[in-house]
mmCIF file of C-alpha atoms in Angstrom:
data_model
loop_
_atom_site.group_PDB
_atom_site.id
_atom_site.type_symbol
_atom_site.label_atom_id
_atom_site.label_comp_id
_atom_site.label_asym_id
_atom_site.label_seq_id
_atom_site.Cartn_x
_atom_site.Cartn_y
_atom_site.Cartn_z
ATOM 1 C CA MET A 1 342.662 236.910 224.653
ATOM 2 C CA ASP A 2 341.080 236.163 228.040
ATOM 3 C CA TYR A 3 342.587 233.443 230.205
ATOM 4 C CA VAL A 4 340.955 231.851 233.227
ATOM 5 C CA LEU A 5 344.208 230.241 234.365
ATOM 6 C CA LYS A 6 347.864 230.933 233.605
ATOM 7 C CA THR A 7 350.840 229.327 235.322
ATOM 8 C CA ASN A 8 354.429 230.506 235.151
ATOM 9 C CA ALA A 9 357.284 228.082 235.887
ATOM 10 C CA LEU A 10 355.123 226.456 238.567
ATOM 11 C CA THR A 11 357.131 224.003 240.655
ATOM 12 C CA LYS A 12 356.158 221.682 243.492
ATOM 13 C CA THR A 13 358.798 219.613 245.275
ATOM 14 C CA TYR A 14 358.205 216.858 247.822
ATOM 15 C CA LYS A 15 361.535 216.236 249.561
ATOM 16 C CA THR A 16 363.716 215.220 246.584
ATOM 17 C CA THR A 17 360.895 214.620 244.084
ATOM 18 C CA LYS A 18 359.616 217.301 241.717
ATOM 19 C CA ALA A 19 355.921 216.668 241.116
ATOM 20 C CA LEU A 20 355.780 219.816 238.969
ATOM 21 C CA ASP A 21 358.860 221.118 237.179
ATOM 22 C CA ARG A 22 358.573 224.747 235.966
ATOM 23 C CA LEU A 23 355.140 224.100 234.455
ATOM 24 C CA THR A 24 353.788 226.885 232.247
ATOM 25 C CA MET A 25 350.293 226.629 230.782
ATOM 26 C CA SER A 26 347.352 228.802 229.697
ATOM 27 C CA VAL A 27 343.645 227.945 229.834
ATOM 28 C CA GLU A 28 341.506 230.192 227.624
ATOM 29 C CA LYS A 29 338.094 231.384 228.751
ATOM 30 C CA GLY A 30 335.389 229.156 227.258
ATOM 31 C CA ALA A 31 337.731 226.246 226.542
ATOM 32 C CA ILE A 32 337.446 222.587 227.401
ATOM 33 C CA TYR A 33 341.107 222.031 228.227
ATOM 34 C CA GLY A 34 342.283 218.432 228.177
ATOM 35 C CA PHE A 35 345.168 218.088 230.643
ATOM 36 C CA VAL A 36 346.862 214.917 229.405
ATOM 37 C CA GLY A 37 349.426 212.788 231.195
ATOM 38 C CA ARG A 38 350.047 209.339 232.556
ATOM 39 C CA ASN A 39 349.430 208.549 236.227
ATOM 40 C CA GLY A 40 351.986 210.371 238.369
ATOM 41 C CA ALA A 41 352.745 212.992 235.699
ATOM 42 C CA GLY A 42 351.722 215.844 238.021
ATOM 43 C CA LYS A 43 348.122 216.484 236.962
ATOM 44 C CA THR A 44 346.538 216.197 240.408
ATOM 45 C CA THR A 45 349.368 218.183 241.993
ATOM 46 C CA LEU A 46 348.589 221.122 239.710
ATOM 47 C CA ILE A 47 344.904 220.932 240.580
ATOM 48 C CA ARG A 48 345.686 220.891 244.300
ATOM 49 C CA LEU A 49 347.825 224.019 243.930
ATOM 50 C CA ILE A 50 345.135 225.874 241.991
ATOM 51 C CA CYS A 51 342.474 224.926 244.532
ATOM 52 C CA GLY A 52 344.641 226.124 247.421
ATOM 53 C CA LEU A 53 345.016 222.677 248.956
ATOM 54 C CA GLN A 54 348.808 223.005 248.683
ATOM 55 C CA SER A 55 351.302 225.794 248.021
ATOM 56 C CA PRO A 56 353.854 225.930 245.201
ATOM 57 C CA THR A 57 357.539 225.555 245.978
ATOM 58 C CA GLU A 58 358.468 227.994 243.208
ATOM 59 C CA GLY A 59 356.774 229.819 240.353
ATOM 60 C CA SER A 60 353.328 231.373 240.278
ATOM 61 C CA PHE A 61 349.879 231.251 238.732
ATOM 62 C CA THR A 62 346.993 233.614 238.112
ATOM 63 C CA LEU A 63 343.285 232.822 238.342
ATOM 64 C CA TYR A 64 341.132 235.305 236.426
ATOM 65 C CA GLY A 65 344.180 237.570 236.418
ATOM 66 C CA CYS A 66 344.551 237.400 240.210
ATOM 67 C CA ALA A 67 348.000 236.260 241.399
ATOM 68 C CA ASN A 68 348.188 233.297 243.754
ATOM 69 C CA THR A 69 350.079 235.482 246.243
ATOM 70 C CA SER A 70 347.338 238.128 246.282
ATOM 71 C CA ARG A 71 345.014 238.521 249.256
ATOM 72 C CA GLU A 72 342.137 238.455 246.761
ATOM 73 C CA ILE A 73 342.900 234.969 245.457
ATOM 74 C CA HIS A 74 340.147 233.514 247.667
ATOM 75 C CA ARG A 75 337.603 235.617 245.760
ATOM 76 C CA ALA A 76 338.869 234.301 242.440
ATOM 77 C CA ARG A 77 338.579 230.750 243.785
ATOM 78 C CA ARG A 78 334.905 231.346 244.567
ATOM 79 C CA ARG A 79 334.372 231.465 240.813
ATOM 80 C CA MET A 80 335.785 227.952 240.537
ATOM 81 C CA GLY A 81 334.336 224.510 241.247
ATOM 82 C CA ALA A 82 336.354 221.312 241.429
ATOM 83 C CA VAL A 83 336.095 217.566 241.795
ATOM 84 C CA VAL A 84 339.539 216.417 242.931
ATOM 85 C CA GLU A 85 340.314 212.672 242.820
ATOM 86 C CA THR A 86 336.927 211.555 244.262
ATOM 87 C CA PRO A 87 333.547 213.339 244.532
ATOM 88 C CA SER A 88 333.108 215.296 247.786
ATOM 89 C CA ILE A 89 329.744 213.888 248.803
ATOM 90 C CA TYR A 90 328.137 212.517 251.953
ATOM 91 C CA LEU A 91 327.229 208.900 251.282
ATOM 92 C CA SER A 92 324.607 208.823 254.031
ATOM 93 C CA MET A 93 322.675 211.718 252.454
ATOM 94 C CA THR A 94 320.393 211.940 249.432
ATOM 95 C CA ALA A 95 321.400 213.964 246.370
ATOM 96 C CA GLU A 96 319.164 216.841 247.498
ATOM 97 C CA GLU A 97 320.560 216.771 251.025
ATOM 98 C CA ASN A 98 324.117 216.847 249.680
ATOM 99 C CA LEU A 99 323.386 219.960 247.661
ATOM 100 C CA LYS A 100 321.626 221.692 250.556
ATOM 101 C CA GLN A 101 324.622 220.924 252.762
ATOM 102 C CA GLN A 102 326.930 222.513 250.196
ATOM 103 C CA TYR A 103 324.664 225.581 249.994
ATOM 104 C CA GLN A 104 325.020 225.950 253.775
ATOM 105 C CA ILE A 105 328.820 225.610 253.578
ATOM 106 C CA LEU A 106 328.936 228.341 250.941
ATOM 107 C CA GLY A 107 326.647 230.569 252.984
ATOM 108 C CA LEU A 108 324.040 230.865 250.235
ATOM 109 C CA PRO A 109 320.846 232.594 251.401
ATOM 110 C CA SER A 110 318.357 229.995 250.131
ATOM 111 C CA TYR A 111 318.057 226.616 248.499
ATOM 112 C CA ASP A 112 316.879 228.149 245.232
ATOM 113 C CA GLY A 113 318.590 226.351 242.416
ATOM 114 C CA VAL A 114 318.893 222.938 244.091
ATOM 115 C CA GLY A 115 316.141 221.470 241.943
ATOM 116 C CA GLU A 116 317.669 222.957 238.802
ATOM 117 C CA LEU A 117 321.085 221.477 239.637
ATOM 118 C CA LEU A 118 319.575 218.047 240.267
ATOM 119 C CA ALA A 119 317.832 218.201 236.897
ATOM 120 C CA LEU A 120 321.026 219.373 235.204
ATOM 121 C CA VAL A 121 322.926 216.272 236.351
ATOM 122 C CA ARG A 122 319.855 214.074 235.877
ATOM 123 C CA LEU A 123 319.440 213.108 239.523
ATOM 124 C CA GLU A 124 316.068 214.808 240.057
ATOM 125 C CA ASN A 125 314.248 211.490 240.413
ATOM 126 C CA THR A 126 316.516 209.861 243.015
ATOM 127 C CA GLY A 127 314.188 210.877 245.868
ATOM 128 C CA LYS A 128 315.223 209.468 249.250
ATOM 129 C CA LYS A 129 317.865 207.153 247.819
ATOM 130 C CA LYS A 130 321.163 207.608 249.668
ATOM 131 C CA ALA A 131 324.344 208.404 247.762
ATOM 132 C CA LYS A 132 325.898 205.182 249.087
ATOM 133 C CA ASP A 133 323.410 203.302 246.905
ATOM 134 C CA PHE A 134 324.229 205.316 243.773
ATOM 135 C CA SER A 135 326.212 203.909 240.878
ATOM 136 C CA LEU A 136 329.718 205.290 240.396
ATOM 137 C CA GLY A 137 328.467 207.427 237.517
ATOM 138 C CA MET A 138 325.652 208.871 239.630
ATOM 139 C CA ARG A 139 328.127 209.718 242.405
ATOM 140 C CA GLN A 140 330.377 211.431 239.888
ATOM 141 C CA ARG A 141 327.483 213.512 238.568
ATOM 142 C CA LEU A 142 326.454 214.404 242.111
ATOM 143 C CA GLY A 143 330.032 215.477 242.829
ATOM 144 C CA ILE A 144 329.874 217.771 239.808
ATOM 145 C CA ALA A 145 326.548 219.185 241.007
ATOM 146 C CA VAL A 146 328.138 219.947 244.401
ATOM 147 C CA ALA A 147 331.026 221.683 242.590
ATOM 148 C CA LEU A 148 328.468 223.768 240.675
ATOM 149 C CA ALA A 149 326.561 224.877 243.781
ATOM 150 C CA GLY A 150 328.343 228.233 243.953
ATOM 151 C CA ASP A 151 327.549 228.952 240.279
ATOM 152 C CA PRO A 152 331.204 228.866 239.118
ATOM 153 C CA ASP A 153 332.317 229.701 235.588
ATOM 154 C CA PHE A 154 335.443 227.529 235.821
ATOM 155 C CA LEU A 155 335.135 223.810 236.553
ATOM 156 C CA ILE A 156 338.074 221.487 237.267
ATOM 157 C CA LEU A 157 337.531 217.747 236.932
ATOM 158 C CA ASP A 158 340.222 215.265 237.948
ATOM 159 C CA GLU A 159 339.838 212.004 235.978
ATOM 160 C CA PRO A 160 336.005 212.300 235.753
ATOM 161 C CA ALA A 161 335.592 209.134 233.650
ATOM 162 C CA ASN A 162 337.923 206.939 235.696
ATOM 163 C CA GLY A 163 336.304 203.612 236.593
ATOM 164 C CA LEU A 164 332.999 204.362 234.871
ATOM 165 C CA ASP A 165 331.191 201.933 232.602
ATOM 166 C CA PRO A 166 330.490 203.008 228.987
ATOM 167 C CA GLN A 167 327.066 204.446 229.859
ATOM 168 C CA GLY A 168 328.519 206.422 232.749
ATOM 169 C CA ILE A 169 331.255 207.819 230.498
ATOM 170 C CA VAL A 170 328.671 208.979 227.944
ATOM 171 C CA GLU A 171 326.603 210.675 230.664
ATOM 172 C CA ILE A 172 329.621 212.563 232.025
ATOM 173 C CA ARG A 173 330.649 213.584 228.508
ATOM 174 C CA GLU A 174 327.185 214.933 227.693
ATOM 175 C CA LEU A 175 327.061 216.822 230.998
ATOM 176 C CA ILE A 176 330.438 218.474 230.405
ATOM 177 C CA LEU A 177 329.418 219.540 226.899
ATOM 178 C CA ARG A 178 326.137 221.025 228.195
ATOM 179 C CA LEU A 179 327.948 222.969 230.910
ATOM 180 C CA ASN A 180 330.420 224.355 228.398
ATOM 181 C CA GLN A 181 328.039 225.118 225.548
ATOM 182 C CA GLU A 182 324.893 226.169 227.400
ATOM 183 C CA ARG A 183 326.381 227.767 230.521
ATOM 184 C CA GLN A 184 329.690 228.932 229.014
ATOM 185 C CA ILE A 185 331.657 227.242 231.801
ATOM 186 C CA THR A 186 335.374 226.821 231.142
ATOM 187 C CA VAL A 187 336.410 223.250 231.954
ATOM 188 C CA LEU A 188 339.820 221.807 232.805
ATOM 189 C CA ILE A 189 339.761 218.006 232.549
ATOM 190 C CA SER A 190 342.677 215.987 233.854
ATOM 191 C CA SER A 191 342.712 212.557 232.230
ATOM 192 C CA HIS A 192 344.764 209.768 230.732
ATOM 193 C CA ILE A 193 341.756 208.326 228.833
ATOM 194 C CA LEU A 194 342.672 209.935 225.542
ATOM 195 C CA ASP A 195 339.921 208.550 223.335
ATOM 196 C CA GLU A 196 337.290 210.147 225.550
ATOM 197 C CA LEU A 197 339.152 213.464 225.760
ATOM 198 C CA SER A 198 339.283 213.633 221.976
ATOM 199 C CA ARG A 199 335.464 213.825 221.954
ATOM 200 C CA LEU A 200 335.439 216.846 224.265
ATOM 201 C CA ALA A 201 338.531 218.985 224.308
ATOM 202 C CA THR A 202 338.996 222.244 222.424
ATOM 203 C CA HIS A 203 342.580 222.592 223.704
ATOM 204 C CA TYR A 204 345.211 220.229 225.091
ATOM 205 C CA GLY A 205 348.169 220.414 227.422
ATOM 206 C CA PHE A 206 350.492 217.396 227.418
ATOM 207 C CA ILE A 207 352.427 216.898 230.652
ATOM 208 C CA ASP A 208 355.122 214.378 231.504
ATOM 209 C CA GLY A 209 357.361 214.208 234.557
ATOM 210 C CA GLY A 210 355.839 217.415 235.885
ATOM 211 C CA ARG A 211 356.821 219.366 232.751
ATOM 212 C CA MET A 212 354.591 220.787 230.050
ATOM 213 C CA ILE A 213 355.624 219.076 226.817
ATOM 214 C CA LYS A 214 353.222 220.836 224.464
ATOM 215 C CA GLU A 215 350.056 222.946 224.367
ATOM 216 C CA ILE A 216 347.942 222.791 221.219
ATOM 217 C CA SER A 217 344.398 223.571 220.081
ATOM 218 C CA ALA A 218 342.119 220.741 218.984
ATOM 219 C CA ALA A 219 342.013 222.256 215.483
ATOM 220 C CA ASP A 220 345.801 222.263 215.186
ATOM 221 C CA LEU A 221 345.988 218.778 216.643
ATOM 222 C CA LYS A 222 343.436 217.523 214.123
ATOM 223 C CA ALA A 223 345.526 218.997 211.318
ATOM 224 C CA SER A 224 348.595 217.268 212.732
ATOM 225 C CA CYS A 225 346.780 213.940 213.052
ATOM 226 C CA ARG A 226 344.800 213.876 209.797
ATOM 227 C CA LYS A 227 345.052 211.042 207.311
ATOM 228 C CA CYS A 228 347.856 211.137 204.775
ATOM 229 C CA LEU A 229 350.196 209.057 202.672
ATOM 230 C CA ARG A 230 353.612 208.883 204.306
ATOM 231 C CA LEU A 231 356.415 208.635 201.762
ATOM 232 C CA THR A 232 359.987 207.553 202.343
ATOM 233 C CA VAL A 233 362.223 208.714 199.527
ATOM 234 C CA GLY A 234 365.887 208.654 198.580
ATOM 235 C CA ASP A 235 366.203 212.364 197.761
ATOM 236 C CA ILE A 236 363.893 214.765 199.610
ATOM 237 C CA PHE A 237 365.178 217.748 197.597
ATOM 238 C CA SER A 238 363.664 216.503 194.346
ATOM 239 C CA LEU A 239 360.318 215.674 195.997
ATOM 240 C CA PRO A 240 358.687 219.164 196.203
ATOM 241 C CA ALA A 241 358.878 219.796 192.454
ATOM 242 C CA ALA A 242 357.029 216.538 191.733
ATOM 243 C CA LEU A 243 354.336 217.167 194.334
ATOM 244 C CA ASP A 244 353.893 220.801 193.284
ATOM 245 C CA ARG A 245 353.417 219.656 189.700
ATOM 246 C CA LEU A 246 350.531 217.446 190.845
ATOM 247 C CA GLY A 247 349.063 220.282 192.944
ATOM 248 C CA LEU A 248 349.265 218.236 196.157
ATOM 249 C CA GLU A 249 349.392 219.499 199.735
ATOM 250 C CA TYR A 250 352.304 218.012 201.649
ATOM 251 C CA ALA A 251 354.587 218.435 204.639
ATOM 252 C CA VAL A 252 358.244 217.445 204.747
ATOM 253 C CA ARG A 253 358.947 215.589 207.987
ATOM 254 C CA SER A 254 362.670 214.842 207.658
ATOM 255 C CA GLY A 255 365.449 214.338 205.158
ATOM 256 C CA THR A 256 363.783 211.182 203.894
ATOM 257 C CA GLU A 257 360.068 211.439 204.848
ATOM 258 C CA ALA A 258 357.088 213.522 203.753
ATOM 259 C CA ASP A 259 353.327 213.370 204.313
ATOM 260 C CA VAL A 260 351.021 213.872 201.326
ATOM 261 C CA TYR A 261 347.413 214.907 202.044
ATOM 262 C CA GLY A 262 344.205 214.440 200.120
ATOM 263 C CA ALA A 263 343.558 211.364 197.971
ATOM 264 C CA PRO A 264 346.201 211.330 195.240
ATOM 265 C CA SER A 265 346.434 208.543 192.691
ATOM 266 C CA VAL A 266 349.277 206.311 193.797
ATOM 267 C CA THR A 267 350.058 205.584 190.148
ATOM 268 C CA ASP A 268 350.268 209.289 189.236
ATOM 269 C CA LEU A 269 352.326 209.956 192.350
ATOM 270 C CA THR A 270 354.801 207.170 191.583
ATOM 271 C CA LEU A 271 355.206 208.245 187.969
ATOM 272 C CA ALA A 272 355.723 211.905 188.943
ATOM 273 C CA LEU A 273 358.407 210.978 191.458
ATOM 274 C CA HIS A 274 360.146 208.764 188.914
ATOM 275 C CA ALA A 275 360.101 211.573 186.332
ATOM 276 C CA ALA A 276 361.639 213.939 188.911
ATOM 277 C CA GLY A 277 364.413 211.443 189.666
ATOM 278 C CA CYS A 278 363.121 210.914 193.213
ATOM 279 C CA GLU A 279 363.423 207.303 194.391
ATOM 280 C CA LEU A 280 360.308 206.115 196.246
ATOM 281 C CA LYS A 281 361.403 203.627 198.905
ATOM 282 C CA SER A 282 358.070 203.103 200.697
ATOM 283 C CA ILE A 283 354.530 204.456 200.903
ATOM 284 C CA HIS A 284 351.810 203.765 203.464
ATOM 285 C CA GLU A 285 348.633 205.297 204.866
ATOM 286 C CA HIS A 286 349.049 207.140 208.138
ATOM 287 C CA ASP A 287 346.285 208.210 210.532
ATOM 288 C CA GLU A 288 347.676 209.368 213.853
ATOM 289 C CA SER A 289 345.441 209.088 216.923
ATOM 290 C CA LEU A 290 345.590 211.322 219.986
ATOM 291 C CA GLU A 291 347.174 208.454 221.880
ATOM 292 C CA SER A 292 349.917 207.912 219.310
ATOM 293 C CA TYR A 293 350.491 211.678 219.133
ATOM 294 C CA TYR A 294 351.028 211.756 222.891
ATOM 295 C CA MET A 295 353.252 208.681 222.822
ATOM 296 C CA ASN A 296 355.387 210.261 220.118
ATOM 297 C CA LEU A 297 355.736 213.379 222.275
ATOM 298 C CA VAL A 298 356.805 211.669 225.483
ATOM 299 C CA GLY A 299 357.758 208.115 224.476
ATOM 300 C CA GLY A 300 356.406 204.935 226.048
ATOM 301 C CA ALA A 301 352.720 204.225 226.594
ATOM 302 C CA VAL A 302 349.863 205.957 228.310
ATOM 303 C CA ASP A 303 348.710 204.267 231.508
ATOM 304 C CA GLU A 304 345.342 202.542 231.374
#
């Protein structure tokens, strides 16, 4: 399996505070990786390390297989674009002027592609309008266009939907999906807006206190969060025989709880448990959201 980014026990300490604590993660090529954590969890610190804005205290990472300590790491970073915290744009310039400026910084031989980038982020009709007069969503899309100027195949976005109105969020979402599906760009999205991430991500990494709590694919997460009937019973050992007799799919959660999937008849289920000598103490529908999944992993609430 090809990985764009892998970290190994990556640690960043500021005086006595560990912003990252032995973080290990893997971002597959072609993925939209949702990097999930509350404010201050260490998301931006990781991005700064990857982009070369800071150096790790301990641990290591590889970018396209190139170690962060290698002399060739700068070449690997040329394959990457990033929007860290706020878009890197000149407010006194137009969208076209911003892109031309970035082309000059990168040493590109011509401005070929500027028009295509403007069309990609739907800013081709902004003309002489200065970036200072753009909406927040337009600035965010321009920042992404600037990050794409070097034709990267790995894009890092730090809280891209933060502060946007609903229309702006939809526009950013559609842009990210186009970049991933049409241009095969791997995307790492740092965010605490979990509902929006659930519409995009193919993989997730859940971070808390600078530590990776869990990595999981969207498919596995969906299986973990699907609708079910959650049963609380007196004797879990007599439960499987009753459920097997009904041909039901289930998962035992603990010594007293189990989740039953599908759409079983509650009457048939109750009668089968009674016949098996399994006391049914409670039954309720359960549909876990991404937010509740994260909260169950780390405890507390996600910042809004």
